Short mmCIF file of C-alpha atoms in Angstrom, two decimals:
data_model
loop_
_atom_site.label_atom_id
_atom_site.label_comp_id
_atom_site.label_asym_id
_atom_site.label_seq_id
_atom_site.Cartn_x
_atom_site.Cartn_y
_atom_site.Cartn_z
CA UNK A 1 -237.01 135.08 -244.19
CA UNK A 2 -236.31 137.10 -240.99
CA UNK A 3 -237.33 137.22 -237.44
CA UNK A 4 -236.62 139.48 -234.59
CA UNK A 5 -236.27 136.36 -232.13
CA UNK A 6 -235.12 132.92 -232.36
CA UNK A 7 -234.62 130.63 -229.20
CA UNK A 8 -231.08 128.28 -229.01
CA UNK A 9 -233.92 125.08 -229.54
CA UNK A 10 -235.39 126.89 -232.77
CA UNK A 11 -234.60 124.83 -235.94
CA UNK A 12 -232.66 126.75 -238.57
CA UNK A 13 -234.98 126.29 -241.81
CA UNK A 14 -232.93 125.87 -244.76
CA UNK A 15 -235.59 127.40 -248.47
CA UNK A 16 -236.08 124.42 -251.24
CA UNK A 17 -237.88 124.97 -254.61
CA UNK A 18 -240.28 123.46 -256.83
CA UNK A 19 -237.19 123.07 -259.50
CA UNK A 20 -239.95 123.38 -262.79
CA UNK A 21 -241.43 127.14 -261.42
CA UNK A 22 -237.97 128.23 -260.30
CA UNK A 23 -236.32 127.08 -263.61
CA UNK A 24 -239.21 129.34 -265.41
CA UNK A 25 -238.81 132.02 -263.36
CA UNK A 26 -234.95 132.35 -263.80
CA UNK A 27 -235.88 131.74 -267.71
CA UNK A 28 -238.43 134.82 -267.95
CA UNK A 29 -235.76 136.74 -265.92
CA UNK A 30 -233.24 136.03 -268.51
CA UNK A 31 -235.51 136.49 -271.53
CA UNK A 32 -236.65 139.66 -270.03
CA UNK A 33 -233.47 141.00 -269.29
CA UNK A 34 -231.75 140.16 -273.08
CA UNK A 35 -235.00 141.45 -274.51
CA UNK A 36 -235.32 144.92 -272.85
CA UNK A 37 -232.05 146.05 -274.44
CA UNK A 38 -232.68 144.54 -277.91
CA UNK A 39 -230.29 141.77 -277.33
CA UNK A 40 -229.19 138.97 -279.46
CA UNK A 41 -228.83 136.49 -277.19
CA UNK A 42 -226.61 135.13 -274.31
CA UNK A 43 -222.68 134.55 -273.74
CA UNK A 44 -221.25 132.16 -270.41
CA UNK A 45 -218.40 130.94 -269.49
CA UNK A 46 -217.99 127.41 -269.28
CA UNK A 47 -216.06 125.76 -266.60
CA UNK A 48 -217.76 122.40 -266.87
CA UNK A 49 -218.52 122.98 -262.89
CA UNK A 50 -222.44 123.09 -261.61
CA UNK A 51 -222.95 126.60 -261.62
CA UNK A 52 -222.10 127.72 -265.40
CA UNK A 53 -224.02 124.15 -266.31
CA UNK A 54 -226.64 125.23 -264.71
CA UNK A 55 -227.32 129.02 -265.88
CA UNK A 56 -226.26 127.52 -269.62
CA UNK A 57 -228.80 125.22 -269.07
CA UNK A 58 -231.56 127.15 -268.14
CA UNK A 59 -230.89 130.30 -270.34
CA UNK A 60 -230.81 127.51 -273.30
CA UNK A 61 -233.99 126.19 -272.10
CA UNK A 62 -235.11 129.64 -272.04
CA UNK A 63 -234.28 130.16 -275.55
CA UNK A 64 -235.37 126.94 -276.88
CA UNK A 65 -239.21 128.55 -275.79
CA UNK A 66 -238.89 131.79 -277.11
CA UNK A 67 -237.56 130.34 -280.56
CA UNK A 68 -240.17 127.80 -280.69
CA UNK A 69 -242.24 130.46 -282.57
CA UNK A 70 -239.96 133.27 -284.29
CA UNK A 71 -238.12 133.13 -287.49
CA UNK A 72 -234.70 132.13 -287.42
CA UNK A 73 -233.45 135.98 -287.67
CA UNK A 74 -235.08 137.01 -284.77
CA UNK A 75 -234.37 133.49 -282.28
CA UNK A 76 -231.95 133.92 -279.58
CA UNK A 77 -228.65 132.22 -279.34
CA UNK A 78 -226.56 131.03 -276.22
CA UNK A 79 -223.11 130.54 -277.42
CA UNK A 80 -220.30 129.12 -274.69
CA UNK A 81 -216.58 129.91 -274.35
CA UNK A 82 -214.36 127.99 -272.76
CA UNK A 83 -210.88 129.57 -271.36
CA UNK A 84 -208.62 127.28 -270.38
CA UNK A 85 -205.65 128.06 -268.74
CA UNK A 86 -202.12 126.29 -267.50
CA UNK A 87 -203.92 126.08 -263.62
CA UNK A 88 -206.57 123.92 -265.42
CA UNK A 89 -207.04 120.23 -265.52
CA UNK A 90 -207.74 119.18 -268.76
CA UNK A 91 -211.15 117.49 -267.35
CA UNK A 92 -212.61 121.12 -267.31
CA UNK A 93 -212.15 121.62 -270.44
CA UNK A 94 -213.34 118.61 -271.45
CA UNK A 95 -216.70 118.69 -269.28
CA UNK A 96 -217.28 122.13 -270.49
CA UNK A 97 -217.15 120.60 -274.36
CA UNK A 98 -219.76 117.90 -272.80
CA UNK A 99 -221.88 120.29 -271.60
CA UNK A 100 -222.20 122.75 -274.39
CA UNK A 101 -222.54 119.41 -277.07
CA UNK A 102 -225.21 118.36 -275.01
CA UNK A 103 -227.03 121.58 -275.05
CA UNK A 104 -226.63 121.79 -278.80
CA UNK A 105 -224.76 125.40 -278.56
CA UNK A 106 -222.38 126.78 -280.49
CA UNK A 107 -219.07 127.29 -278.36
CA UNK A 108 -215.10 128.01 -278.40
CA UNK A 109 -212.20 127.43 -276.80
CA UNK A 110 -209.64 129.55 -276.60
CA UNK A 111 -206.44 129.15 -274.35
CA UNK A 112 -205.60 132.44 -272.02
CA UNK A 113 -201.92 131.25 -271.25
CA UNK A 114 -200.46 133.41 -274.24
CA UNK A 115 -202.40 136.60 -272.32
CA UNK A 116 -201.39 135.67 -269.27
CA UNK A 117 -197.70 135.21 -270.60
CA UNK A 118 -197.92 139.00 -271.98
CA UNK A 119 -198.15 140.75 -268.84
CA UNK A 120 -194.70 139.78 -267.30
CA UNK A 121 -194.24 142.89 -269.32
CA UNK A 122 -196.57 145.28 -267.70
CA UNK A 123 -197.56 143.15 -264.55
CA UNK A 124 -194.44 140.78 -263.51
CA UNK A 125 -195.51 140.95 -260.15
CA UNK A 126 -198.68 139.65 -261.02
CA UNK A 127 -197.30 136.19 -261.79
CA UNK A 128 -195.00 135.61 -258.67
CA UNK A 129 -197.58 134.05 -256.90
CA UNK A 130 -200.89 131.60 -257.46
CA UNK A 131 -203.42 133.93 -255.83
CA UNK A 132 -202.41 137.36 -258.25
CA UNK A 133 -202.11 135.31 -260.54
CA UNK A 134 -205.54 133.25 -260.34
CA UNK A 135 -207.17 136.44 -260.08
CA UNK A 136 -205.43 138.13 -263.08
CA UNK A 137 -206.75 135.20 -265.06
CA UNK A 138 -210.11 135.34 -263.34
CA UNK A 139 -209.76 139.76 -265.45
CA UNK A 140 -208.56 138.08 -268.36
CA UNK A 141 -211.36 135.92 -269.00
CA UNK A 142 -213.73 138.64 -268.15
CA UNK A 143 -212.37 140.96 -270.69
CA UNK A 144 -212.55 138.13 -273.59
CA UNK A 145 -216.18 137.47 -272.61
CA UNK A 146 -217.27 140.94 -272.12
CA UNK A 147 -215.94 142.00 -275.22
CA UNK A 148 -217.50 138.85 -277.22
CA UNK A 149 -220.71 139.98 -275.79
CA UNK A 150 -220.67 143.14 -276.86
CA UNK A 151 -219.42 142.44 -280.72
CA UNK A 152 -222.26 139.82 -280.80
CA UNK A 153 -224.85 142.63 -278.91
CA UNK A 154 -225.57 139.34 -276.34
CA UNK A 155 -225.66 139.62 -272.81
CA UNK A 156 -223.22 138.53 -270.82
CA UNK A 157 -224.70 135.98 -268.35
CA UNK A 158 -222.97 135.29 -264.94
CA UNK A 159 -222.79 131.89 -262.71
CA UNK A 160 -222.03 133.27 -259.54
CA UNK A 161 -224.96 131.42 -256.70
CA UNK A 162 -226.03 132.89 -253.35
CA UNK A 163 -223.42 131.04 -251.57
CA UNK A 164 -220.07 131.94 -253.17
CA UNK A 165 -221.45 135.65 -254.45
CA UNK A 166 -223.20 136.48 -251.53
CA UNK A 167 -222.62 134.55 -248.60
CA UNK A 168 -218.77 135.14 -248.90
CA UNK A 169 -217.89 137.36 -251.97
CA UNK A 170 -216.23 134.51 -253.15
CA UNK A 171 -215.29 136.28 -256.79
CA UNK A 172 -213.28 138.65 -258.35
CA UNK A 173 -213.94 142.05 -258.52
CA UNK A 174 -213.79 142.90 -262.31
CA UNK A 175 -213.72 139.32 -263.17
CA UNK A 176 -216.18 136.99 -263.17
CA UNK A 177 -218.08 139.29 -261.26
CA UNK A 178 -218.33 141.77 -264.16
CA UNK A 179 -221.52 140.58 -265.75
CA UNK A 180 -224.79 141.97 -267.17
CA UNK A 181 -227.34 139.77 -264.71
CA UNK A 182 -226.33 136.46 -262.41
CA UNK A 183 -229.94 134.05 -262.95
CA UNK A 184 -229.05 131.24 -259.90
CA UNK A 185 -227.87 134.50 -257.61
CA UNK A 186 -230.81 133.68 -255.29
CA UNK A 187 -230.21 129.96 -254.98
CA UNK A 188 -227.90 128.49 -252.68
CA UNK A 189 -225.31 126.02 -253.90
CA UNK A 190 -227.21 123.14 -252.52
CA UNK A 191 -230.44 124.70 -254.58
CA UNK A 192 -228.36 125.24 -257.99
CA UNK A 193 -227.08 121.29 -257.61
CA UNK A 194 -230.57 120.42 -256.97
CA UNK A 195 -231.70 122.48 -260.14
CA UNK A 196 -228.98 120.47 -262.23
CA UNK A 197 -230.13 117.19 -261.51
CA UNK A 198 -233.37 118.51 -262.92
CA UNK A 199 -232.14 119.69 -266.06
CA UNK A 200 -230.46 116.81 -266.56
CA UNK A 201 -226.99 117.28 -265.38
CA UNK A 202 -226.59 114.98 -262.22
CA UNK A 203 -223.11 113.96 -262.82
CA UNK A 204 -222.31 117.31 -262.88
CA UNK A 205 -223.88 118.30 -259.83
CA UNK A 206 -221.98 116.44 -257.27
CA UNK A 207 -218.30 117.64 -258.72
CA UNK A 208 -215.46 118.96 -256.17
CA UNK A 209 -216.08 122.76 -256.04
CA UNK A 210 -213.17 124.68 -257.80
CA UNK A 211 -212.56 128.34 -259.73
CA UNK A 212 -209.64 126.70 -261.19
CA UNK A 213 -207.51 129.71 -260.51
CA UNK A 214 -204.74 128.00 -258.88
CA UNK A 215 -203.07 123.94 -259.55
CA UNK A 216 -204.75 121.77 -256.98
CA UNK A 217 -207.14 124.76 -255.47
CA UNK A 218 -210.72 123.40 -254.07
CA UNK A 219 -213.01 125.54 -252.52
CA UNK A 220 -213.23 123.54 -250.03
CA UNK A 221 -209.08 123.44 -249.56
CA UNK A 222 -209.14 127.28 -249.98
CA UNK A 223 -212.12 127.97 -247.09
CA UNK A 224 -211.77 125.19 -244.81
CA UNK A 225 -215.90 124.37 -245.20
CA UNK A 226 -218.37 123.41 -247.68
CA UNK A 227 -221.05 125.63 -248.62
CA UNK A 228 -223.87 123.65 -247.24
CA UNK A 229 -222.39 125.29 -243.77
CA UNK A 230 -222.22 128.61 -245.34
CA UNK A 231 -225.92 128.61 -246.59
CA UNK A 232 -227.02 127.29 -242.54
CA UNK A 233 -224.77 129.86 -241.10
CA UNK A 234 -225.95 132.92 -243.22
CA UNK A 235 -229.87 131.46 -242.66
CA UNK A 236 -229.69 131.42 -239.29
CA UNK A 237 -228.05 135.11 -239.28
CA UNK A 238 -230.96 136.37 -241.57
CA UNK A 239 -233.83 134.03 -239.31
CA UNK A 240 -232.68 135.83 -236.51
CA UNK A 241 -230.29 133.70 -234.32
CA UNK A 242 -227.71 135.73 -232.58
CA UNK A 243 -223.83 135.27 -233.57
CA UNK A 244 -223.25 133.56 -229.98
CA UNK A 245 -226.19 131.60 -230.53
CA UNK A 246 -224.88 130.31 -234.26
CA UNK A 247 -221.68 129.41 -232.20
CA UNK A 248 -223.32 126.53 -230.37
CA UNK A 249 -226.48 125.92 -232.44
CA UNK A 250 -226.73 121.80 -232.68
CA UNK A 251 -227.24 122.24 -236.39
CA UNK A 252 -224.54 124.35 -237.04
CA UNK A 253 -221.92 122.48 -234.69
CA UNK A 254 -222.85 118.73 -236.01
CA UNK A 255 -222.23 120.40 -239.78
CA UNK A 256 -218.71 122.37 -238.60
CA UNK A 257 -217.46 119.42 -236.65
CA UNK A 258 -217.87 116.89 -239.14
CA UNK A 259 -216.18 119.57 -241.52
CA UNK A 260 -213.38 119.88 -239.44
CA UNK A 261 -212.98 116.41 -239.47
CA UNK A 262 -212.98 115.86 -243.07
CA UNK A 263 -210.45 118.89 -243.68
CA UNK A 264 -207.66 117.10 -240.89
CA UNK A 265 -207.71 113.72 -242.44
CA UNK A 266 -207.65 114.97 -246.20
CA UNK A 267 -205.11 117.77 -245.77
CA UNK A 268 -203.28 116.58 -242.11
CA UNK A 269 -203.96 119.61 -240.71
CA UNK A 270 -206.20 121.83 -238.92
CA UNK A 271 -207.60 124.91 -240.88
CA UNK A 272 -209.76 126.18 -237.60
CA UNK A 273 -208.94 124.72 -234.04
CA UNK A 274 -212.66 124.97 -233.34
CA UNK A 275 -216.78 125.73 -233.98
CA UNK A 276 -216.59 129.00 -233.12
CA UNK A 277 -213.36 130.28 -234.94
CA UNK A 278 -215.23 128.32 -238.27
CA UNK A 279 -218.12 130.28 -238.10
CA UNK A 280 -216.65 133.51 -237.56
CA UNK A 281 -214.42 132.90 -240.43
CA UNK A 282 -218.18 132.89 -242.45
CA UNK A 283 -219.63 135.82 -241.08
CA UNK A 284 -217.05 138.24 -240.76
CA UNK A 285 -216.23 137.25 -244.98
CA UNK A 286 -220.56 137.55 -245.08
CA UNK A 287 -220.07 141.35 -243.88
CA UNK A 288 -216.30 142.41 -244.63
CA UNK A 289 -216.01 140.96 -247.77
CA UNK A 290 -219.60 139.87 -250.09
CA UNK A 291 -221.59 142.99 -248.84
CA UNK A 292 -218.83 145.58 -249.39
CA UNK A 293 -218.05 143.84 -252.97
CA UNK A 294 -222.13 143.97 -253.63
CA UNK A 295 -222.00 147.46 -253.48
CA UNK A 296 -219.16 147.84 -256.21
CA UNK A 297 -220.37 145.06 -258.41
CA UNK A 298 -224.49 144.08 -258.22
CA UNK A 299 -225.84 142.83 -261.29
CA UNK A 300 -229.50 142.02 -261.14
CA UNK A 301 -230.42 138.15 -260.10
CA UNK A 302 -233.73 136.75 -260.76
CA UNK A 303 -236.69 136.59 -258.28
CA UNK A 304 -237.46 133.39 -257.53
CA UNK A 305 -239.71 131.56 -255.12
CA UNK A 306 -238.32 129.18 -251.79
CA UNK A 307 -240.51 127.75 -249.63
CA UNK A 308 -239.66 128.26 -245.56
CA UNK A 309 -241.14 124.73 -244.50
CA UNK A 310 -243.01 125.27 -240.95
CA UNK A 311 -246.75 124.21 -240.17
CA UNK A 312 -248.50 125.64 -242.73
CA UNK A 313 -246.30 128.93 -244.36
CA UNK A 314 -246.73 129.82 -247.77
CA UNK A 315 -243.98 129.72 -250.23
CA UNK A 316 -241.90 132.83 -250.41
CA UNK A 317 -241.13 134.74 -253.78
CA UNK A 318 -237.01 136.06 -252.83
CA UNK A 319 -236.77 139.27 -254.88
CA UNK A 320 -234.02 139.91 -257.07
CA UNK A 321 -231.08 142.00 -255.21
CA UNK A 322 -230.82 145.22 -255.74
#
């Protein structure tokens, strides 16, 4: 939704979804997708967090439409791996064995940590510290499920949501970035936890934000700001409200202040000394960082339809990025 002017009073207007036509949508995207290259299926990555719930979700309810009529041979198969690592609390693991028992789909688990361990021998300085080596384990898992897509001739489905992917390039280049398509890459995160609820995964929805990359790493200890401010930010960017007009919107400031807050009394410090300095962080990560690691990595997200609330405007079909 854009718009060449926008006055300081102008509400920011945040896209919601009929959950049922968006969940179809992202399913025909999926089918279509796995079907134009003769695939067998679907492989993901489960973390137990909302976003890899979700896409498993919805692929599976994908499948579970197409197979309704075909004959076992030709019926398309979601199958989950979960790739645990040392940074990992065991709850992951164990909410991504939840989710793929309640989705009735064949899954694995297979620890990383003796990979990892193996490249103090190539890569030593790649395990001196918790970011190189988060990232290097973010690769790791990339490779496994890449290359257990491509012995099963599945595609490899990503979980990466407007927020994180776009909004910041929140990701890993050649990690869990490298994928064949990324369904929920149109919905914000606030959208994808709404979707969850939906398909029946609401105590899923509401858990703490992590890639699990590092031992006590949040998203929200790691940014400084949840993703609800990222989505209002990056909307009121694209609806046409200036930089210097984001810095002192009333939406934007009640949201960053409260943040702020929030981040002083749970970590006793300050991660921005003010408003301004918060939402800068966002946009200069929005241009510097997501839109120059689009252009290396893009895979194709599904076209879905959000509806811009105001007076009497139709409901907006988002085309997939290119």
């Amino acid at each position: 939704m854009n718009s060449k002017r926008k006055n300081l009073e102008d509400k920011i207007l945040l896209p919601e979804i009929n959950p049922g036509q968006v969940a179809d949508e992202i399913g025909e995207f999926i089918l279509n997708t796995i079907l134009n290259i003769g695939g067998t299926g679907g492989v993901i990555g489960l973390s137990g967090g909302v976003d890899s719930t979700t896409t498993a979700a919805l692929a599976k309810r994908a499948f579970d439409k197409y197979n309704a009529n075909k004959q076992p041979k030709n019926q398309l198969e979601l199958v989950g791996y979960i790739l645990p690592s040392s940074t990992n609390n065991v709850k992951d693991t164990e909410d991504g064995i939840k989710v793929a028992e309640k989705l009735g789909i064949r899954y694995e688990i297979h620890s990383i940590e003796p990979i990892l361990n193996a490249y103090k021998h190539t890569n030593p300085e790649a395990l001196e510290n918790g970011f190189d080596k988060g990232n290097l384990s973010s690769r790791i898992r990339a490779n496994i499920l890449s290359t257990k897509s491509a012995t099963e001739r599945k595609s490899l489905l990503g979980t990466g949501n407007k927020d994180e992917d776009y909004g910041l390039g929140y990701f890993t280049l050649f990690g869990d970035g490298a994928v064949h398509m990324n369904p929920v890459g149109n919905l914000s995160k606030r959208l994808v936890k709404q979707m969850a609820r939906y398909l029946g995964f609401s105590e899923i929805a509401d858990r703490e934000p992590t890639a699990g990359l590092e031992h006590g790493q949040t998203d929200f200890k790691d940014l400084g700001y949840y993703y609800n401010l990222v989505e209002l930010v990056i909307e009121g960017k694209d609806q046409g409200f200036s930089t210097r007009q984001l810095y002192v919107h009333k939406q934007v400031v009640s949201l960053a202040k409260k943040q702020m807050k929030k981040y002083e009394a749970m970590f006793g410090k300050k991660k921005f000394n003010d408003v301004e300095e918060m939402v800068f962080d966002i946009l200069c990560r929005h241009a510097y960082v997501a839109k120059p690691k689009g252009e290396i990595i893009h895979p194709p997200t599904a076209p879905v339809t959000l509806s811009y609330i105001i007076g009497k405007e139709q409901p907006k079909k988002v085309e997939a990025k290119k």
